[in-house]
Short mmCIF file of C-alpha atoms in Angstrom, two decimals:
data_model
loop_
_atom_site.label_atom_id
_atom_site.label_comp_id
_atom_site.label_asym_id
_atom_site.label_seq_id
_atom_site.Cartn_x
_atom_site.Cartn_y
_atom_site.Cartn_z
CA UNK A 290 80.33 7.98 -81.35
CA UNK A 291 78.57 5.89 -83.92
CA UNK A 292 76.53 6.73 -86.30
CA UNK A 293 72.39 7.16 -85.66
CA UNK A 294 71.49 6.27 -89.16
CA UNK A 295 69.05 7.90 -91.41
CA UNK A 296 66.40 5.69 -89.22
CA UNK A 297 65.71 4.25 -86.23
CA UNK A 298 62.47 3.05 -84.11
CA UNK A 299 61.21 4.12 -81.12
CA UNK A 300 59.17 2.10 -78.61
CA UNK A 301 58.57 2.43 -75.00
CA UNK A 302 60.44 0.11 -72.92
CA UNK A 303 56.98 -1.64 -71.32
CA UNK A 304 56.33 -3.27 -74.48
CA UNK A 305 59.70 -4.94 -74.47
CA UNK A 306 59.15 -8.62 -73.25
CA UNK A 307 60.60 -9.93 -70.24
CA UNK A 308 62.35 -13.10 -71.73
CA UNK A 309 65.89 -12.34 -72.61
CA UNK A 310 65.79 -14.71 -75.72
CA UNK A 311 62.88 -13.13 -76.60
CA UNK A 312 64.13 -9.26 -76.55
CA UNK A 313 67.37 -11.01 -78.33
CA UNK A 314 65.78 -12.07 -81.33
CA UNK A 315 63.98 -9.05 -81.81
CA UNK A 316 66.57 -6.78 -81.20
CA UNK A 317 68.44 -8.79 -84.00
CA UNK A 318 65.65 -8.34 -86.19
CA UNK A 319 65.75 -4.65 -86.38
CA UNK A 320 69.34 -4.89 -87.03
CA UNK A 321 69.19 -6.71 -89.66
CA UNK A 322 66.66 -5.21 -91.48
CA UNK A 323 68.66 -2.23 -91.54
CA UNK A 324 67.70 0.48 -88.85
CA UNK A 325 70.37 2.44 -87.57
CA UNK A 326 69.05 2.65 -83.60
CA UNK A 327 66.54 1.06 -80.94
CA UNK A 328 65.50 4.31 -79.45
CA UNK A 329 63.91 3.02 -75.85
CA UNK A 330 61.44 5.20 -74.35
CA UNK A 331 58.65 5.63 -71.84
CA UNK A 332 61.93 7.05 -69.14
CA UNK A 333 63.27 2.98 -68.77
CA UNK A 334 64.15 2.72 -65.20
CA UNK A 335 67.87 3.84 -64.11
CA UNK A 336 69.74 0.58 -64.45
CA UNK A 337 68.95 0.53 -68.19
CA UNK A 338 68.72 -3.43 -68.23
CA UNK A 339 67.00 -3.51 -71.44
CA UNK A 340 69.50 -1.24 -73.03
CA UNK A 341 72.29 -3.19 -71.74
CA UNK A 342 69.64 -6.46 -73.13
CA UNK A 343 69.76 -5.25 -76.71
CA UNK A 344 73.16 -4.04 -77.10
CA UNK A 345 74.55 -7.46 -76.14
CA UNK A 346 72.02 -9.51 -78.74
CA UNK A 347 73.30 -6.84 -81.25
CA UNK A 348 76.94 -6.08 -83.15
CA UNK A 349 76.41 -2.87 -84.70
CA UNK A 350 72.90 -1.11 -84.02
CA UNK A 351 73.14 2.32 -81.56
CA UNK A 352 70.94 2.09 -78.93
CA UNK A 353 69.34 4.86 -77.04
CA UNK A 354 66.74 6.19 -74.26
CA UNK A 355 64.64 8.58 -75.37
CA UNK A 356 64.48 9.48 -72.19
CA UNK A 357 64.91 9.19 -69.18
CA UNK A 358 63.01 10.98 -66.67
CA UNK A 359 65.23 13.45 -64.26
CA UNK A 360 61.54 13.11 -61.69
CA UNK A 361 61.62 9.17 -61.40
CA UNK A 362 65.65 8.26 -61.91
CA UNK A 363 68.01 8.50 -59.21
CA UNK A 364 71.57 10.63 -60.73
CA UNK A 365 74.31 8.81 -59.13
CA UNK A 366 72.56 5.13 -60.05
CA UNK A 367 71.84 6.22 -64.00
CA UNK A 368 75.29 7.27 -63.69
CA UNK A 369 76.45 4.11 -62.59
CA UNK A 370 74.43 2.49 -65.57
CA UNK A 371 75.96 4.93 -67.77
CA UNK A 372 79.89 4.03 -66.82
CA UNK A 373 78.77 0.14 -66.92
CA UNK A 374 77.27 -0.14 -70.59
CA UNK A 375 79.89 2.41 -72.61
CA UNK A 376 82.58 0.31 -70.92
CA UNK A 377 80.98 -2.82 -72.22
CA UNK A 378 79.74 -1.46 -75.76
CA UNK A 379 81.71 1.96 -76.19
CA UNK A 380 80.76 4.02 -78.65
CA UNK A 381 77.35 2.55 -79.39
CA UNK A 382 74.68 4.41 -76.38
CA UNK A 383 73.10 6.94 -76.43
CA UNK A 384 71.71 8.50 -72.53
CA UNK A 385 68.88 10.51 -73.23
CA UNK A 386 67.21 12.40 -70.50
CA UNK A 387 64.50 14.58 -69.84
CA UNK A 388 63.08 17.27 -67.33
CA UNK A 389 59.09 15.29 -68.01
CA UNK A 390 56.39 17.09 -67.23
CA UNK A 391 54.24 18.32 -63.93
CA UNK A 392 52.22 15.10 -63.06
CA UNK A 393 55.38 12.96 -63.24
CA UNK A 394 57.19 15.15 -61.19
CA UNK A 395 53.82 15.99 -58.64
CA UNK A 396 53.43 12.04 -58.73
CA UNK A 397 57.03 12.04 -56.57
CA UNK A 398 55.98 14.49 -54.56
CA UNK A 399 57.72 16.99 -55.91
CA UNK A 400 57.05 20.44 -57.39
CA UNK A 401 57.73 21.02 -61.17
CA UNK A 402 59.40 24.45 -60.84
CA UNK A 403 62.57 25.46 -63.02
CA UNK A 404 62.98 22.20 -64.76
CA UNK A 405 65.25 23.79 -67.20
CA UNK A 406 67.42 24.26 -63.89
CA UNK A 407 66.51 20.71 -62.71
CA UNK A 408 67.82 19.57 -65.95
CA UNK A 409 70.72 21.46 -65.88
CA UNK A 410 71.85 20.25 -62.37
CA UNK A 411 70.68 16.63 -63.28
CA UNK A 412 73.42 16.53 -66.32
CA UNK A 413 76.07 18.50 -64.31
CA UNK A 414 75.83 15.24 -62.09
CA UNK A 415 75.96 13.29 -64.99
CA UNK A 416 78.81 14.93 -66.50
CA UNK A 417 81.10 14.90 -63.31
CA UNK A 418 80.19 11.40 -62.15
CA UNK A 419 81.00 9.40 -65.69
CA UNK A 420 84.04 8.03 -65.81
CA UNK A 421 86.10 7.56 -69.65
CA UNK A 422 85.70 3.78 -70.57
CA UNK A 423 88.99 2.92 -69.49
CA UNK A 424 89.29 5.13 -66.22
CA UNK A 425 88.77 3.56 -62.68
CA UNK A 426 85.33 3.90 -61.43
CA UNK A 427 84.73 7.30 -59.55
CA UNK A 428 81.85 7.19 -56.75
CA UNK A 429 78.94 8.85 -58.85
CA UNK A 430 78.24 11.71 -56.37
CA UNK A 431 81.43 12.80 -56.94
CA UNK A 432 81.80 16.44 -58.25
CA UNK A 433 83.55 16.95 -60.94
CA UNK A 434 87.55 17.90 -60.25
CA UNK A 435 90.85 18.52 -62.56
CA UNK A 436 91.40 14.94 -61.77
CA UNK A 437 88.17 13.90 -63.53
CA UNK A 438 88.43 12.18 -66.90
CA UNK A 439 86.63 13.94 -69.84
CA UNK A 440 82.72 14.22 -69.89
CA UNK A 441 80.99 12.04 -71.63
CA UNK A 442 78.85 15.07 -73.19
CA UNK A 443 79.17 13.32 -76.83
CA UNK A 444 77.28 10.60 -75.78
CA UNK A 445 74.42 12.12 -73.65
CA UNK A 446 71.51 13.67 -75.23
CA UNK A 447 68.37 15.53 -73.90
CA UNK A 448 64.46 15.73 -74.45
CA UNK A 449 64.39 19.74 -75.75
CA UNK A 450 61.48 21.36 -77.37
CA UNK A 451 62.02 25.04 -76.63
CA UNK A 452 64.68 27.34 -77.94
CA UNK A 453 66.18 27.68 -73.98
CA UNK A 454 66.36 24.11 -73.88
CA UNK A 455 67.84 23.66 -77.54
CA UNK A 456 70.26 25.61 -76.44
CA UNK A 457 71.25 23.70 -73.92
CA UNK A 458 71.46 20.46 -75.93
CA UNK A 459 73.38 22.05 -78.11
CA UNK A 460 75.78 23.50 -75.61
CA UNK A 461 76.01 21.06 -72.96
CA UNK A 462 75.44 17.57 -74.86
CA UNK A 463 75.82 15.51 -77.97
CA UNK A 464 72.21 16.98 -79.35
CA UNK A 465 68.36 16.85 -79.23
CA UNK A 466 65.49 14.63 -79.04
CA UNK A 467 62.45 16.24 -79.78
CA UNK A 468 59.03 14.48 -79.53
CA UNK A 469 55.69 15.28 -81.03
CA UNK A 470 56.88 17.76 -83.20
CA UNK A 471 56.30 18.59 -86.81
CA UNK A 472 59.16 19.22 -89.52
CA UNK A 473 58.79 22.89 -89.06
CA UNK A 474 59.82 22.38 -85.69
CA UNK A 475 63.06 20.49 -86.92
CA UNK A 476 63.56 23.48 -89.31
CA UNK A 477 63.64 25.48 -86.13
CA UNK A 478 65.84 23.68 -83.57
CA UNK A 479 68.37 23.20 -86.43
CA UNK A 480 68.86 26.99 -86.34
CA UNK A 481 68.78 27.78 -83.04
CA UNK A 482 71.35 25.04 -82.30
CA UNK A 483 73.60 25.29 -85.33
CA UNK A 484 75.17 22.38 -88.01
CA UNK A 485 77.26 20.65 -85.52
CA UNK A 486 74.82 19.07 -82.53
CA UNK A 487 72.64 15.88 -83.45
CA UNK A 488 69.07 16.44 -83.92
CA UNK A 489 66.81 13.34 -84.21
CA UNK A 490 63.19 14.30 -84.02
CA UNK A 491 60.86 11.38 -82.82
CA UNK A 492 57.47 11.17 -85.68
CA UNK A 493 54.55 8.85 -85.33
CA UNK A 494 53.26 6.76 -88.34
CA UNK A 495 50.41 4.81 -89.53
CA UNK A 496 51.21 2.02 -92.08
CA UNK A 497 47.56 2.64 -93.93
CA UNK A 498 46.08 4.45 -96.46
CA UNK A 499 42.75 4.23 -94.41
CA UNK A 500 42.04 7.88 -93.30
CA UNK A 501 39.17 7.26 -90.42
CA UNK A 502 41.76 3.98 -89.01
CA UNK A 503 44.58 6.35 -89.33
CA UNK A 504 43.25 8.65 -87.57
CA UNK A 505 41.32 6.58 -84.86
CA UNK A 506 44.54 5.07 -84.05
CA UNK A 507 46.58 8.10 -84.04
CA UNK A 508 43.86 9.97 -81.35
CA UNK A 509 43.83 6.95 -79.35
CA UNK A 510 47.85 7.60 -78.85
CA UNK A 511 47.85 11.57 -78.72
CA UNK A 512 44.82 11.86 -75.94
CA UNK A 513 47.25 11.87 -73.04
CA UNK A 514 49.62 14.30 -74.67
CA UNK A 515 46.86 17.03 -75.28
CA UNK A 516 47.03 17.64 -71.44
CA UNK A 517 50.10 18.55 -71.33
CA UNK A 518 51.34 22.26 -71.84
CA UNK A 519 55.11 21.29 -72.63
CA UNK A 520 53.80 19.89 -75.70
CA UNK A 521 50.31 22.18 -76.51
CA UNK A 522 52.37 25.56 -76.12
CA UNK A 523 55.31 24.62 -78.48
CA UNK A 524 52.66 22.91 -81.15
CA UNK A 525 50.51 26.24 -80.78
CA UNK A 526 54.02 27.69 -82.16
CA UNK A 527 54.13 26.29 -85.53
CA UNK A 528 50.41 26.47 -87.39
CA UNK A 529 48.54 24.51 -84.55
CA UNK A 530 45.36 26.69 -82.59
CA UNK A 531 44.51 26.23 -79.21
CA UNK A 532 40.54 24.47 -80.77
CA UNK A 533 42.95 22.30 -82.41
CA UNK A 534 44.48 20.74 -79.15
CA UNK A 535 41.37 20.55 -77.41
CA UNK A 536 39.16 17.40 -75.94
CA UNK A 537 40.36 14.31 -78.41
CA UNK A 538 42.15 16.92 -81.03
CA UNK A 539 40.92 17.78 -84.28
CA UNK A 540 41.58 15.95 -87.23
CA UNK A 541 44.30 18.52 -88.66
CA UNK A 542 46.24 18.34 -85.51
CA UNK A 543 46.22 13.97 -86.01
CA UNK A 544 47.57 14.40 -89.48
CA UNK A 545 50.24 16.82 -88.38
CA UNK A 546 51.40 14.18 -85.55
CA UNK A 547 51.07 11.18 -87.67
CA UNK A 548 52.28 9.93 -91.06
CA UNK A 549 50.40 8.18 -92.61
CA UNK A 550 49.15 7.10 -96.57
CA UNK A 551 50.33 5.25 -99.51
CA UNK A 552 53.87 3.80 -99.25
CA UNK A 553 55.74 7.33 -100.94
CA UNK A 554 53.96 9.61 -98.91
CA UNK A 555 54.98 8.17 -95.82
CA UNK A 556 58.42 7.93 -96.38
CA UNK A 557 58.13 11.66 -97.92
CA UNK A 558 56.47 12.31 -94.46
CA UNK A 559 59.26 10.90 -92.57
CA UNK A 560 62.10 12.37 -94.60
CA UNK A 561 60.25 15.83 -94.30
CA UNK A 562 62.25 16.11 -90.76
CA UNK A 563 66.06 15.30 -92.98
CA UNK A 564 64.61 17.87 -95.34
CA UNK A 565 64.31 20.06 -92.19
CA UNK A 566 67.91 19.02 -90.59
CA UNK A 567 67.53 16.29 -88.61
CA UNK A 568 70.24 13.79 -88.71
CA UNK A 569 67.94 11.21 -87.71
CA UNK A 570 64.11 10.22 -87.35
CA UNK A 571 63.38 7.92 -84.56
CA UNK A 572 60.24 6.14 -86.06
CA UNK A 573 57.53 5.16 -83.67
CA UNK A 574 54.71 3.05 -85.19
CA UNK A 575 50.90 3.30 -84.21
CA UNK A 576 48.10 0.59 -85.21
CA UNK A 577 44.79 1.07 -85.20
CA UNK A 578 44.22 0.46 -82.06
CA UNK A 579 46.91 3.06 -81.26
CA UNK A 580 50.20 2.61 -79.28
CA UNK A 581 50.99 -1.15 -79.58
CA UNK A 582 51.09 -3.15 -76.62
CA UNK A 583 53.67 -5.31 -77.99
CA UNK A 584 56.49 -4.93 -80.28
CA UNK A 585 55.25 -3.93 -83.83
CA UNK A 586 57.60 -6.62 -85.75
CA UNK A 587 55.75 -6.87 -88.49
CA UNK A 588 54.88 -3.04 -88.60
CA UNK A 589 58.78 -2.75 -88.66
CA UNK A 590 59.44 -5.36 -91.66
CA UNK A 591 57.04 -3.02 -93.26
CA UNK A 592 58.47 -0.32 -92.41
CA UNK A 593 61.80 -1.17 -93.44
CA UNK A 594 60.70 -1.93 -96.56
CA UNK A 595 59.09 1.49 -97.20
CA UNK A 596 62.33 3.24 -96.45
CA UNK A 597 64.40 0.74 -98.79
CA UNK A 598 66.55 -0.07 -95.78
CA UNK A 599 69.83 -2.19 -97.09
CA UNK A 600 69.35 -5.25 -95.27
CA UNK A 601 72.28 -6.13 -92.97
CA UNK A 602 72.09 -9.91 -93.46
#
């Protein structure tokens, strides 16, 4: 597979826009100023059209989900997805997938129990029903037989937080996407799964120097998050109290989630996480307002420039 980069961003797929020209020139943008992958978020649904979108307005630039939900996507359809883009653009996805969390799952009527298990099952399917590149399509359902061409394991990744699920990335897949987490975190899953599995931590920034917007816009993001124990039990786990991850969050638990500052000590900030052992850092930007509700562009050119990017063109 092809390299992440040292960088990439990371946006939820809602903000993309719905005109193809539109998502075209963008997606060219951030390859040419130098990021090494569009990490899509926000679990884009199961026939990854914007994936397949960018990659084909794009020459070089990795693209991945980051993730997928296992509660909302149907296996044997992502699957399908799957086998359909790496034929088209081998060697440049990325399928990242996750086991969520309760609502998402409760939402669907069904009951968040073992998700570790769910997840396990979920990439079994995913592993037995994707075809090599150049192999004849297999029905998606199918298990996986001595006839089956090699799993694509090198080229699926997984949402993983705790050391169980760490392991599992690093057993069962190309590596790990953690979200939310701070460097000591990365510090952590790099030991737990060993020098050989990617590790490409998600971290929030703030492109200001402005403490009270800074952290305004990072609370307005991070709200949602605070209800939800996947995330408060593992941050508890590395200098974080309980008081800290109550009602809107305290101010030390918004400056552990979010970069922000003068141009050095964000990029300091960002490269705490390659300090750490992450191969990557998928780089999602906030405003003051909080999550954007459109693609940060000019947040990116920014960006870009505060990480000394070489431009591609």
């Amino acid at each position: 597979m092809k390299n992440l980069g040292r960088y990439g961003v990371w946006t939820p797929w809602q903000i993309w826009p719905d005109d193809p020209n539109e998502i075209a020139d963008a997606a060219q943008e951030i390859e040419a100023l130098g990021y090494g992958t569009v990490w899509i978020g926000g679990s884009p649904r199961d026939d990854l059209q914007i994936v397949e979108a960018v990659l084909a307005a794009t020459s070089t630039i990795v693209v991945g989900t980051s993730i997928v939900d296992i509660w909302t996507s149907d296996g044997p359809r992502l699957a399908a997805s799957h086998t359909r883009i790496r034929r088209s653009f081998p060697g440049r996805f990325y399928l990242g997938v996750g086991s969520g969390h309760a609502p998402t799952a409760e939402s669907r009527g069904q009951a968040y129990t073992r998700p570790l298990s769910r997840l396990k099952e979920f990439l079994t399917g995913l592993l037995a029903a994707s075809p090599a590149p150049s192999a004849a399509p297999a029905s998606p359902a199918s298990p996986a037989s001595p006839a089956s061409p090699a799993s694509p394991a090198n080229e699926l990744m997984i949402a993983a937080l705790g050391p169980r699920t760490l392991e599992t990335a690093a057993s069962l897949t190309a590596g790990a996407l953690p979200y939310l987490m701070p460097p000591a975190h990365t510090a952590s899953a790099r030991q737990i799964m060993g020098d050989g599995p990617l590790l490409a931590p998600e971290q929030k920034v703030h492109l200001g120097a402005d403490p009270e917007a800074a952290r305004q816009g990072g609370r307005r993001a991070l709200r949602p998050y605070l209800s939800l124990p996947n995330y408060t039990r593992q941050l508890t786990r590395f200098g974080l109290t309980e008081s800290d991850l109550t009602g809107d969050g305290s101010d030390r638990f918004i400056d552990s989630a979010v970069v922000w500052g003068p141009d050095d000590r964000i990029r300091t900030g960002i490269d705490a996480h390659l300090t750490a052992g992450a191969d990557h850092v998928a780089v999602q930007v906030l405003l003051d307002s909080g999550a954007p509700r459109s693609l940060p562009r000019p947040e990116w050119r920014r960006l870009a420039r505060i990480l000394k990017l070489p431009k591609t063109t």
